Coordinates of C-alpha atoms in Angstrom, one line a residue:
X253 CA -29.2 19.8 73.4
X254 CA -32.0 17.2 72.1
X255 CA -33.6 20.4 69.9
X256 CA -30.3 21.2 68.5
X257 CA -29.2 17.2 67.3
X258 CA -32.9 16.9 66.0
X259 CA -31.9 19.7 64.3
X260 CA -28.9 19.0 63.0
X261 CA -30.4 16.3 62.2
X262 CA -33.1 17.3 59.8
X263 CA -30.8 19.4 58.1
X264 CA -29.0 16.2 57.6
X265 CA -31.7 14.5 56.0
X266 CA -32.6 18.1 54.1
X267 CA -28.9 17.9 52.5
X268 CA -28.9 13.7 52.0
X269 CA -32.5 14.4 49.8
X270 CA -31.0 16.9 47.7
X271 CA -27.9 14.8 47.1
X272 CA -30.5 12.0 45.9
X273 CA -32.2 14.0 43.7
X274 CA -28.9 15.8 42.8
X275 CA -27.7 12.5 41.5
X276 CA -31.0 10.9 40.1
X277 CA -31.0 14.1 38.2
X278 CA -27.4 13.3 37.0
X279 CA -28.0 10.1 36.0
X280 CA -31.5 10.6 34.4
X281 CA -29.0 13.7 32.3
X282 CA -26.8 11.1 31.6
X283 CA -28.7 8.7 29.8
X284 CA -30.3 10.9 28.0
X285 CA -27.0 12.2 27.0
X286 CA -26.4 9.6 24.7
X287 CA -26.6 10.6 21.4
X288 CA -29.5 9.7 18.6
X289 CA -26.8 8.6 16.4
X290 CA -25.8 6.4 18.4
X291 CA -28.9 4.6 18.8
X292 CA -29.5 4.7 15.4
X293 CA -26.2 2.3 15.0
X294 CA -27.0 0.1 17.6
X295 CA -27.3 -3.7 16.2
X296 CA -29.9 -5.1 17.5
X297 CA -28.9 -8.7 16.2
X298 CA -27.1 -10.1 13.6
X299 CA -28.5 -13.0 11.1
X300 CA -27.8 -16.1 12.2
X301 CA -26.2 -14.9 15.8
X302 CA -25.9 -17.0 18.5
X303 CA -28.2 -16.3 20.9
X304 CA -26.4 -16.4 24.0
X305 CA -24.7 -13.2 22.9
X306 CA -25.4 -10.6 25.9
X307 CA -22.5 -7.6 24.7
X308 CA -23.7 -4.7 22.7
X309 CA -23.0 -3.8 19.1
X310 CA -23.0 -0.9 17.5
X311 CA -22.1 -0.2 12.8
X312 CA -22.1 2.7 10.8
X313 CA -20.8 5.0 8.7
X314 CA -19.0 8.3 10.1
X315 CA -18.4 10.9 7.1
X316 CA -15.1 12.1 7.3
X317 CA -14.5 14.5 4.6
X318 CA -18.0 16.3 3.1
X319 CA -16.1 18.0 0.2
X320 CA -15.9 14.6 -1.8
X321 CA -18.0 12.3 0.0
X322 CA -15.9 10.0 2.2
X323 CA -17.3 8.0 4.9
X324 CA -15.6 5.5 6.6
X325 CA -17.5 1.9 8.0
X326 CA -17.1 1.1 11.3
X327 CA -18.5 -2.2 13.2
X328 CA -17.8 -2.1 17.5
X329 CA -18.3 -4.7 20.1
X330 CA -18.4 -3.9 23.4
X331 CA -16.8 -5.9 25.9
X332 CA -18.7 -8.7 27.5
X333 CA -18.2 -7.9 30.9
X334 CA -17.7 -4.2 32.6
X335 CA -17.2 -2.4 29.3
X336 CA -17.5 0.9 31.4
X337 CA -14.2 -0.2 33.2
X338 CA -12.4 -1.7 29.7
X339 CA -10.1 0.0 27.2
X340 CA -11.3 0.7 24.2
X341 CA -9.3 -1.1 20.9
X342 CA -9.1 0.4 17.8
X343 CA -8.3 -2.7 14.8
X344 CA -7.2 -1.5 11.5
X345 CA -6.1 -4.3 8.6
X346 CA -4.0 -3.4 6.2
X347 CA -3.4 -4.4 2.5
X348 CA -3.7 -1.4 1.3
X349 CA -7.0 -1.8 1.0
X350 CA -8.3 -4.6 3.0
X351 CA -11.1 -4.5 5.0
X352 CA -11.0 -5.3 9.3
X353 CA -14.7 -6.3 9.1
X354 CA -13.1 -9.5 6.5
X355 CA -10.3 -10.0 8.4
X356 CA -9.5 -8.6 12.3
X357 CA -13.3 -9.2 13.0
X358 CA -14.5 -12.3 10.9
X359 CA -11.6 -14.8 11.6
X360 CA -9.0 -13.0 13.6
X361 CA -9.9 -11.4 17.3
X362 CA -13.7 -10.4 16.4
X363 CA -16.6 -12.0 18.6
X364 CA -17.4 -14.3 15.8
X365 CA -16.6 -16.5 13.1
X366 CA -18.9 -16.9 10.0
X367 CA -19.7 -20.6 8.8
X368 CA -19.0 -22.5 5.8
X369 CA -22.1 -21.8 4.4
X370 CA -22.2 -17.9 5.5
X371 CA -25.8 -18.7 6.9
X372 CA -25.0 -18.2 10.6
X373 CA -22.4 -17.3 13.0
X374 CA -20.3 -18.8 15.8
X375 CA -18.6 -17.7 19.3
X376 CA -14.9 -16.9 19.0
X377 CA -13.6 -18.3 22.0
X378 CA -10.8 -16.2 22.3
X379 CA -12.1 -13.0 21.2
X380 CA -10.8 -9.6 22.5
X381 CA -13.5 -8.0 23.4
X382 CA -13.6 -10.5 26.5
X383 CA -10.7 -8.3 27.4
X384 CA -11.4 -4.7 25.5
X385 CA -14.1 -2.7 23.7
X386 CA -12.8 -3.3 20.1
X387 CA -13.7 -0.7 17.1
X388 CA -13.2 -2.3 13.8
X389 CA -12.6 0.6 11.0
X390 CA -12.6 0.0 7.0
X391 CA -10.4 2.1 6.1
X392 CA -9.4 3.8 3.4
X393 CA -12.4 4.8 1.7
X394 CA -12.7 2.3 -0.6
X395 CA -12.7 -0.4 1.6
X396 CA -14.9 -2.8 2.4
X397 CA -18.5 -0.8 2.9
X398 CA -16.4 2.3 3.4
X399 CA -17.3 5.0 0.2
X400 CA -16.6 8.4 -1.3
X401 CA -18.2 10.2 -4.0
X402 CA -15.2 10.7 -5.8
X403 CA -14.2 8.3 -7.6
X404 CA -10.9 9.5 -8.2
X405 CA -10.2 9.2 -4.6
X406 CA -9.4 5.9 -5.4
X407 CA -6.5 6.1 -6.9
X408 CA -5.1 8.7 -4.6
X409 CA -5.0 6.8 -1.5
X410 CA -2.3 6.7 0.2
X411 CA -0.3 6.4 3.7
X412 CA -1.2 10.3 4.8
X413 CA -4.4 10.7 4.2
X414 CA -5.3 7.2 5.4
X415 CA -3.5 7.4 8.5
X416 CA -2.7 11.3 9.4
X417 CA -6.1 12.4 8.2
X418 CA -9.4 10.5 7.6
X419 CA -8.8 8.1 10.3
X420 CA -8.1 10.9 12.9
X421 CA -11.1 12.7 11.9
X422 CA -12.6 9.7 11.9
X423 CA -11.9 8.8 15.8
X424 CA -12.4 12.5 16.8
X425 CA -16.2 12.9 15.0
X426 CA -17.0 9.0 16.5
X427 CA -16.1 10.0 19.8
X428 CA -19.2 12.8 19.2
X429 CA -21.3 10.1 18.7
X430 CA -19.7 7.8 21.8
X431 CA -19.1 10.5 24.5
X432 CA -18.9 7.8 27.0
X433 CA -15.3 6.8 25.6
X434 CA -13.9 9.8 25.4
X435 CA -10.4 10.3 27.9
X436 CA -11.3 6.3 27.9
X437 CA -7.8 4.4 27.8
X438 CA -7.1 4.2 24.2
X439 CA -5.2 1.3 22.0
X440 CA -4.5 0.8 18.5
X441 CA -3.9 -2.3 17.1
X442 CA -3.6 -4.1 13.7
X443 CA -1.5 -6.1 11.4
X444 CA 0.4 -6.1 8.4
X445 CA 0.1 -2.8 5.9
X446 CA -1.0 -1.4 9.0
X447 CA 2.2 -1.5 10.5
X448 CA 2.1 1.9 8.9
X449 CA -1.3 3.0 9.6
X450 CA -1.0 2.3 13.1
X451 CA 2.2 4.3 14.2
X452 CA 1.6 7.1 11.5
X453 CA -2.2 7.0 13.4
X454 CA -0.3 7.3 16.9
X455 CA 1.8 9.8 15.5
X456 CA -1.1 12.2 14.3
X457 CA -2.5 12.0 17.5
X458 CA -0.3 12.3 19.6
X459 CA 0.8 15.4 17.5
X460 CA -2.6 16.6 17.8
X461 CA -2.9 15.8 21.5
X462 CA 0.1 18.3 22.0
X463 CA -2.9 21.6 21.0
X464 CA -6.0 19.3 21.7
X465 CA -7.8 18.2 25.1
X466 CA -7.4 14.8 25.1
X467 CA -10.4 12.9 24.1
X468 CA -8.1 10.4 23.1
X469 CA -6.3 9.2 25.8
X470 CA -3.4 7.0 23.7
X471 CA -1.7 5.1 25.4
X472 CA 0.1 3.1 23.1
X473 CA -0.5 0.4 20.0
X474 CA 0.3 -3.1 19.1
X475 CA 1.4 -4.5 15.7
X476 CA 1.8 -7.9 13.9
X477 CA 4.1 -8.6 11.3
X478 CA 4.3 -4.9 10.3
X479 CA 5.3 -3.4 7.6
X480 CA 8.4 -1.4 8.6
X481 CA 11.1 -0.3 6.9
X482 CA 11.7 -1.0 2.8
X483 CA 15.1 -2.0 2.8
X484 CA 15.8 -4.0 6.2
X485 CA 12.0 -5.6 5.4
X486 CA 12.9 -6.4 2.1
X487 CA 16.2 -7.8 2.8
X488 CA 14.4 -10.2 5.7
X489 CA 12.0 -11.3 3.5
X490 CA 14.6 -12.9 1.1
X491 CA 16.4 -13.8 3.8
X492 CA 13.4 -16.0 5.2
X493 CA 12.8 -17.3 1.7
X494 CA 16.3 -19.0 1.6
X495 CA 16.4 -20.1 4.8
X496 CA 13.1 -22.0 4.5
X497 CA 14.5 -23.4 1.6
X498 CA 11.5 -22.3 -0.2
X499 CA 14.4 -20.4 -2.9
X500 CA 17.4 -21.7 -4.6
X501 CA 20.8 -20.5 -3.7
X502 CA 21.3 -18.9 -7.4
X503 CA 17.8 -16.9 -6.7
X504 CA 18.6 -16.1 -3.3
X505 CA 22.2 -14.3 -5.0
X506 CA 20.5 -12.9 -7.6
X507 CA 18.3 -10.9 -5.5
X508 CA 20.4 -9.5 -3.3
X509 CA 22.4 -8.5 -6.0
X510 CA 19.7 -6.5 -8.7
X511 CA 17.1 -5.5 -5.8
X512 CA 17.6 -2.1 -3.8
X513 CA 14.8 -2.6 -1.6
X514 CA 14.5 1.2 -1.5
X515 CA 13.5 2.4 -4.5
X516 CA 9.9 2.6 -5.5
X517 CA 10.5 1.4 -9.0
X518 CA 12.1 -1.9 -9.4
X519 CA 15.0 -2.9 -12.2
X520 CA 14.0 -5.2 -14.6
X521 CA 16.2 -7.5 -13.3
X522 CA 15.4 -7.4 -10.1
X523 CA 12.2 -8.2 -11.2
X524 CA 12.9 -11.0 -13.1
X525 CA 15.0 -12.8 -10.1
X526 CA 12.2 -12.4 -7.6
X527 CA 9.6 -13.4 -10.5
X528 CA 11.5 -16.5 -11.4
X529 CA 12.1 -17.7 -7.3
X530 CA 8.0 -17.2 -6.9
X531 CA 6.4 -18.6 -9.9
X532 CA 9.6 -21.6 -10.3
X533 CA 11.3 -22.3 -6.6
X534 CA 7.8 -21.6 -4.6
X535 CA 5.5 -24.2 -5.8
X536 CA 1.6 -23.7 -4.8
X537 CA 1.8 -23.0 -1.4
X538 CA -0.2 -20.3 0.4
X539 CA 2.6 -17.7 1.1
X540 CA 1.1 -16.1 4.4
X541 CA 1.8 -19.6 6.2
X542 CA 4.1 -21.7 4.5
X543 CA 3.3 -24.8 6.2
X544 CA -0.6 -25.2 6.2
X545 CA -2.7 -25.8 2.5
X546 CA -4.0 -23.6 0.6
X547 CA -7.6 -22.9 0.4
X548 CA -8.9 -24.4 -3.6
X549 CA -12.0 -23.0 -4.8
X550 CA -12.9 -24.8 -8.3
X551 CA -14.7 -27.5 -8.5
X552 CA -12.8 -30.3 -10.3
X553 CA -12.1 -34.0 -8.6
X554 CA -8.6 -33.2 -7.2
X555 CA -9.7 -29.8 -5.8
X556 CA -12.7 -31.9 -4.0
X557 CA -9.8 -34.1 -2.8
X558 CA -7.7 -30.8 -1.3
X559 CA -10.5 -29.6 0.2
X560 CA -11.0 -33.0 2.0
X561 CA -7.5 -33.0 3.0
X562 CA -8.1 -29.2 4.3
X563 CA -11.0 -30.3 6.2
X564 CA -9.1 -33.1 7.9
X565 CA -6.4 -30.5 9.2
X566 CA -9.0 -28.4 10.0
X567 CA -10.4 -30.3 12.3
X568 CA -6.8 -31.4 13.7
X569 CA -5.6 -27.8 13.9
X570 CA -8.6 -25.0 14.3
X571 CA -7.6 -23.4 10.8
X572 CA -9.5 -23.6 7.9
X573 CA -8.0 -21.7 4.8
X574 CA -11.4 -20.7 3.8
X575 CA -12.7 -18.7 6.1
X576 CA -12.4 -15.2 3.6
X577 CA -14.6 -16.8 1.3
X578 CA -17.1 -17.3 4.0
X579 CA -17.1 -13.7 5.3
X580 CA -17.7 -12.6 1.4
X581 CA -21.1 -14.7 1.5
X582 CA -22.2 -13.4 4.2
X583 CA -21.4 -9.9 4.2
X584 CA -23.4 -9.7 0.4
X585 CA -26.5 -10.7 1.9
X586 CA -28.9 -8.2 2.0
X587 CA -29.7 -8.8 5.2
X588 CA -27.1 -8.6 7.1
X589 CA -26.5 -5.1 5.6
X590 CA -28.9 -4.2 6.7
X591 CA -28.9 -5.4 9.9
X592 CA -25.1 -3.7 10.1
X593 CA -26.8 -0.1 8.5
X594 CA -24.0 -1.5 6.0
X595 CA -24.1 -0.4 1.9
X596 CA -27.2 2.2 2.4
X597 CA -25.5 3.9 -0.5
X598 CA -25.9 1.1 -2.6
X599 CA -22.2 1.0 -3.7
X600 CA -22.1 -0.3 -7.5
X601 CA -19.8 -3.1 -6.4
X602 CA -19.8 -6.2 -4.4
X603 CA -17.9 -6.5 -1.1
X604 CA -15.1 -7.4 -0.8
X605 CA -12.4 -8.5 1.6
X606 CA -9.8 -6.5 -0.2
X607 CA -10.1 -4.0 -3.0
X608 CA -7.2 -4.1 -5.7
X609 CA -8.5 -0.8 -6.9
X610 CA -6.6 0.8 -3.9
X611 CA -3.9 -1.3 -3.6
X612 CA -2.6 -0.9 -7.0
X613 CA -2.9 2.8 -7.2
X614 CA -1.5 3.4 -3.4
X615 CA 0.1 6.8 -4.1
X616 CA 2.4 7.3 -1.1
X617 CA 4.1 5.1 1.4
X618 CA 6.9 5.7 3.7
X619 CA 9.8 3.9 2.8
X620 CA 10.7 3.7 6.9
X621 CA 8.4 3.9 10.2
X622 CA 11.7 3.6 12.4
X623 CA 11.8 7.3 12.8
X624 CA 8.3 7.5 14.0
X625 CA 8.7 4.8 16.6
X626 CA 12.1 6.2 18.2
X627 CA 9.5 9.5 18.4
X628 CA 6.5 7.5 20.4
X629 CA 9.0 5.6 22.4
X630 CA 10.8 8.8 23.4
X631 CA 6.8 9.9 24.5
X632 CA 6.6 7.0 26.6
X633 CA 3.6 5.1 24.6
X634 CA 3.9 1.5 25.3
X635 CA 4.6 -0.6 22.2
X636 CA 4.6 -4.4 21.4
X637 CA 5.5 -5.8 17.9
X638 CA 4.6 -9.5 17.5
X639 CA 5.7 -11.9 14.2
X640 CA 3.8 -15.2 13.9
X641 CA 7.2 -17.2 12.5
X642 CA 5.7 -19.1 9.2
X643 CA 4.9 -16.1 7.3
X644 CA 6.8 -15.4 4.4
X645 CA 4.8 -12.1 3.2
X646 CA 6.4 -10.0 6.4
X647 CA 8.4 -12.5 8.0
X648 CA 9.9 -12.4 11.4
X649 CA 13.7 -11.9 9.8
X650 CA 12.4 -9.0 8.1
X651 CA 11.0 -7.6 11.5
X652 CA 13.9 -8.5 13.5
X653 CA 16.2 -6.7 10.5
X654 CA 14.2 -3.7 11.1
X655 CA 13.6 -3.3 14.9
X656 CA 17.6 -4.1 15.3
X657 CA 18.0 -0.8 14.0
X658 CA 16.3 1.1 16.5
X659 CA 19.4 0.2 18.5
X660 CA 17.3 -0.3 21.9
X661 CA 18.9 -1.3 25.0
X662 CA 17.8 -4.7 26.2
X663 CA 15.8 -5.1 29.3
X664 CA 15.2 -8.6 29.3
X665 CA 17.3 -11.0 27.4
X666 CA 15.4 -13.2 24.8
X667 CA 13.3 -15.9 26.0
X668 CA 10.5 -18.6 25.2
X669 CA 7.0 -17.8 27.0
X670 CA 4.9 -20.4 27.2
X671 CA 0.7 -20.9 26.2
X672 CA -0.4 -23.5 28.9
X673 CA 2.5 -26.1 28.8
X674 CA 3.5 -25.1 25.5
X675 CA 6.0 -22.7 24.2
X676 CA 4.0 -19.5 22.5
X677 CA 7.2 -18.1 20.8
X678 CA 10.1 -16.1 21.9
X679 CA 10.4 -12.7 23.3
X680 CA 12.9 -9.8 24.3
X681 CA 11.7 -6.5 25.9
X682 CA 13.9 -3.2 25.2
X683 CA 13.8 -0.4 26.6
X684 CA 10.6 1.3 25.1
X685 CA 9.3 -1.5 23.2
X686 CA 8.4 -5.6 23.7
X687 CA 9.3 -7.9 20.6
X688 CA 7.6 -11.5 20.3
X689 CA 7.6 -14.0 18.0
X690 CA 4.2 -16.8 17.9
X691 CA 5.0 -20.3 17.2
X692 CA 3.3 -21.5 14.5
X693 CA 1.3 -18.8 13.2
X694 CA 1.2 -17.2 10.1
X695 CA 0.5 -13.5 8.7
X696 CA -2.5 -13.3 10.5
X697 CA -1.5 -14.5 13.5
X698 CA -5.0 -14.7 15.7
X699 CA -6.3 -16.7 13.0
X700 CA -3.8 -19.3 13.0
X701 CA -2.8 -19.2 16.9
X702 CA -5.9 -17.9 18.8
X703 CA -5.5 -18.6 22.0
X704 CA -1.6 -17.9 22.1
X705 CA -2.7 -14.3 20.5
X706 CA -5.0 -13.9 23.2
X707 CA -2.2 -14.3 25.6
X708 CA 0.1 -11.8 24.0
X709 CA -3.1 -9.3 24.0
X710 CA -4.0 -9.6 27.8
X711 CA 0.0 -9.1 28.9
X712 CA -0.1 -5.8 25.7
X713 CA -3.0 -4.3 28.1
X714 CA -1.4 -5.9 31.1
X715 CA 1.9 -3.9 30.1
X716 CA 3.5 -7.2 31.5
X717 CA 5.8 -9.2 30.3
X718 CA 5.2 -12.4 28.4
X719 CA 4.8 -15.3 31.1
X720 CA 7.9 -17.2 31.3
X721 CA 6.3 -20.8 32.2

């Protein structure tokens, strides 16, 4: 009986000591799994980074079409803490043509903001990668440090091969590179233009999902104030205009009447009513937040005075209406390119937050996104749509317009949620989709209300509903 458990025993042990080397062997296979490439785009530090920053960064291009040259710019931050057990975040910006390092990174939800002087850089305290793994992509081509080798490709850009192809290729060939996130709970996010980039993205994937493994485990995306739909958007947008009293009665007529918001050429005298309300009724205000200044750039004794005034509110309020100008220093420094394996092309242009290039030669846009959405709710993705209320580019009328005609049934009635003791803004949950509005915040609504952004993030991934006090 003793012989037999000593036995049983050593067989034990015999079995325990293979496991052990079973799994050492596993492990040591694991690590050095990881790919060279990705290596190669790890950042070691960035200029002027704080050096309490302890989360890894990775930047670099991924070619996404070898015929003409296109490679796309990408700049990820894992999360601070357990980024094995996050989700990963993809950001897009839209425009067309403007760039999520500018934007979603530098001054919206990125780990850091970029100082007046673009010399150095500073924690964002409500960053989402406290929360996510977040992949910033420039996209389209075009974009930021994002290239091609045709230079006719950019002005062919447009809504399908931005969103159905180039980004999906681009996801599928960086996933290669970052095997580790692959099947790794996967959300899109952006603002914006990208309120068609990120459903027509979700879209493609899902379609692609149907013949695919799935590598990319979607599980649903998150916009702010998205483009939707031309006609209901364009209506809200006039709407909000007049009822911010930033338009005359007489304009507010005489744009309803000569504009139908659904045609991709415009009447002349449709353009004349809306050119009249913006240059006449408007006055100099900066039109993505109606009610904070304007950032002024030249150099004369009352723009000194402005930027005095600016400084003053920014110290009241968080926001400084600058903060694009300070990315553009210091993403044209040499060193931070290459620091970010950024520009190693040598593109024969500066960078910039936005390129008009695109934008004005944008050759195909949906005039609605509604259907796609009644298709991904109907696939059960989970969907949020936020507005910050004192944006009058893609106001919360002309989102509210456009989700009313989903025709969703309510789940819970509208409410206010609350930031601290504070009301965050107002939401109402459907049936396949959560609308929120965030008191006092503009287009860019992380920028302007941070932490209140952060709060409607964390429920988003939560899929909870928006606390109620």
């Amino acid at each position: 009986m003793i012989i037999y458990i000593k036995g049983a025993m050593m067989a034990f042990q015999t079995k325990l000591h293979i496991l052990l080397l079973c799994f050492i062997i596993f492990s040591f296979s694991c690590i050095v799994a990881v790919p060279k490439e990705q290596e190669l785009d790890r950042i070691s530090s960035l200029p002027g980074q704080p050096s309490s920053v302890t989360f890894s960064q990775f930047s670099g291009y991924v070619t996404v079409n070898e015929q003409h040259g296109r490679a796309l710019f990408y700049w990820f931050t894992e999360a601070t803490t357990s980024p094995d057990n996050k989700p990963l975040v993809l950001w897009l910006n839209g425009g067309p043509g403007c760039s999520s390092v500018a934007y979603g990174a530098s001054e919206e939800i990125g780990p850091f903001r970029v100082n007046k002087t673009g010399s150095s850089l500073y924690l964002n305290k409500y960053a989402w990668n406290t929360e996510a793994n977040i992949l910033f992509l420039e996209s389209p081509a075009g974009v930021g440090f994002s290239y091609t080798n045709t230079s006719s490709d950019l002005k062919n850009s447009g809504d399908k091969r931005t969103a159905a192809q180039d980004a999906l290729v681009f996801l599928i060939r960086w996933m290669a590179r970052f095997p580790q996130y692959k099947y790794r709970e996967f959300y899109i996010a952006g603002e914006s233009y990208a309120g068609h980039y990120v459903p027509q993205l979700a879209k493609k994937i899902h379609d692609y999902n149907k013949e695919n493994p799935h590598i990319l485990n979607l599980k649903g995306f998150i916009v702010g104030n998205a483009v939707t739909d031309n006609y209901y958007d364009g209506v809200g947008t006039v709407t909000y205009w007049w009822s911010h009293s930033m338009i005359s009665d007489q304009s507010y007529k005489s744009i309803l009447k000569y504009c139908n918001f659904t045609e991709e050429k415009t009447s002349k005298k449709c353009d004349d009513a809306v050119s009249y309300a913006v240059n006449h009724e408007f006055g100099n205000i900066d039109q993505y937040n109606i009610y904070t200044p304007k950032c002024i750039t030249s150099h004369n004794n009352t723009i000194r005075y402005m930027r005095h005034k600016s400084t003053i509110l920014h110290r009241i309020s968080g926001y400084d209406p600058c903060t694009e100008d300070y990315a553009e220093k210091y993403y044209n420094r040499r060193d931070v390119q290459k620091a970010m394996h950024a520009n190693v092309t040598n593109i024969p242009y500066k960078w910039t937050a936005c390129s008009d290039v695109l934008n004005n030669h944008w050759k195909d846009s949906e005039v609605s996104i509604l259907p796609i959405y009644k298709e991904l709710i109907a696939a059960g993705l989970r969907i949020w749509v936020f507005s910050g209320d004192t944006d009058s580019v893609v106001p919360v009328t002309a989102t509210r317009f456009s989700l009313n005609h989903l025709n969703l049934p309510i789940k819970t009635r509208w409410y206010p949620w609350y930031s601290g003791q504070q009301v965050g803004g107002w939401t109402e949950v459907y049936k396949g989709l959560t609308f929120a509005t965030v008191r006092g915040a503009g287009h860019e609504v992380p920028l302007f209300q941070p932490q209140r952004a952060y709060i409607l993030f964390r429920a988003f991934l939560a899929g909870k509903e928006l606390p109620k006090s």
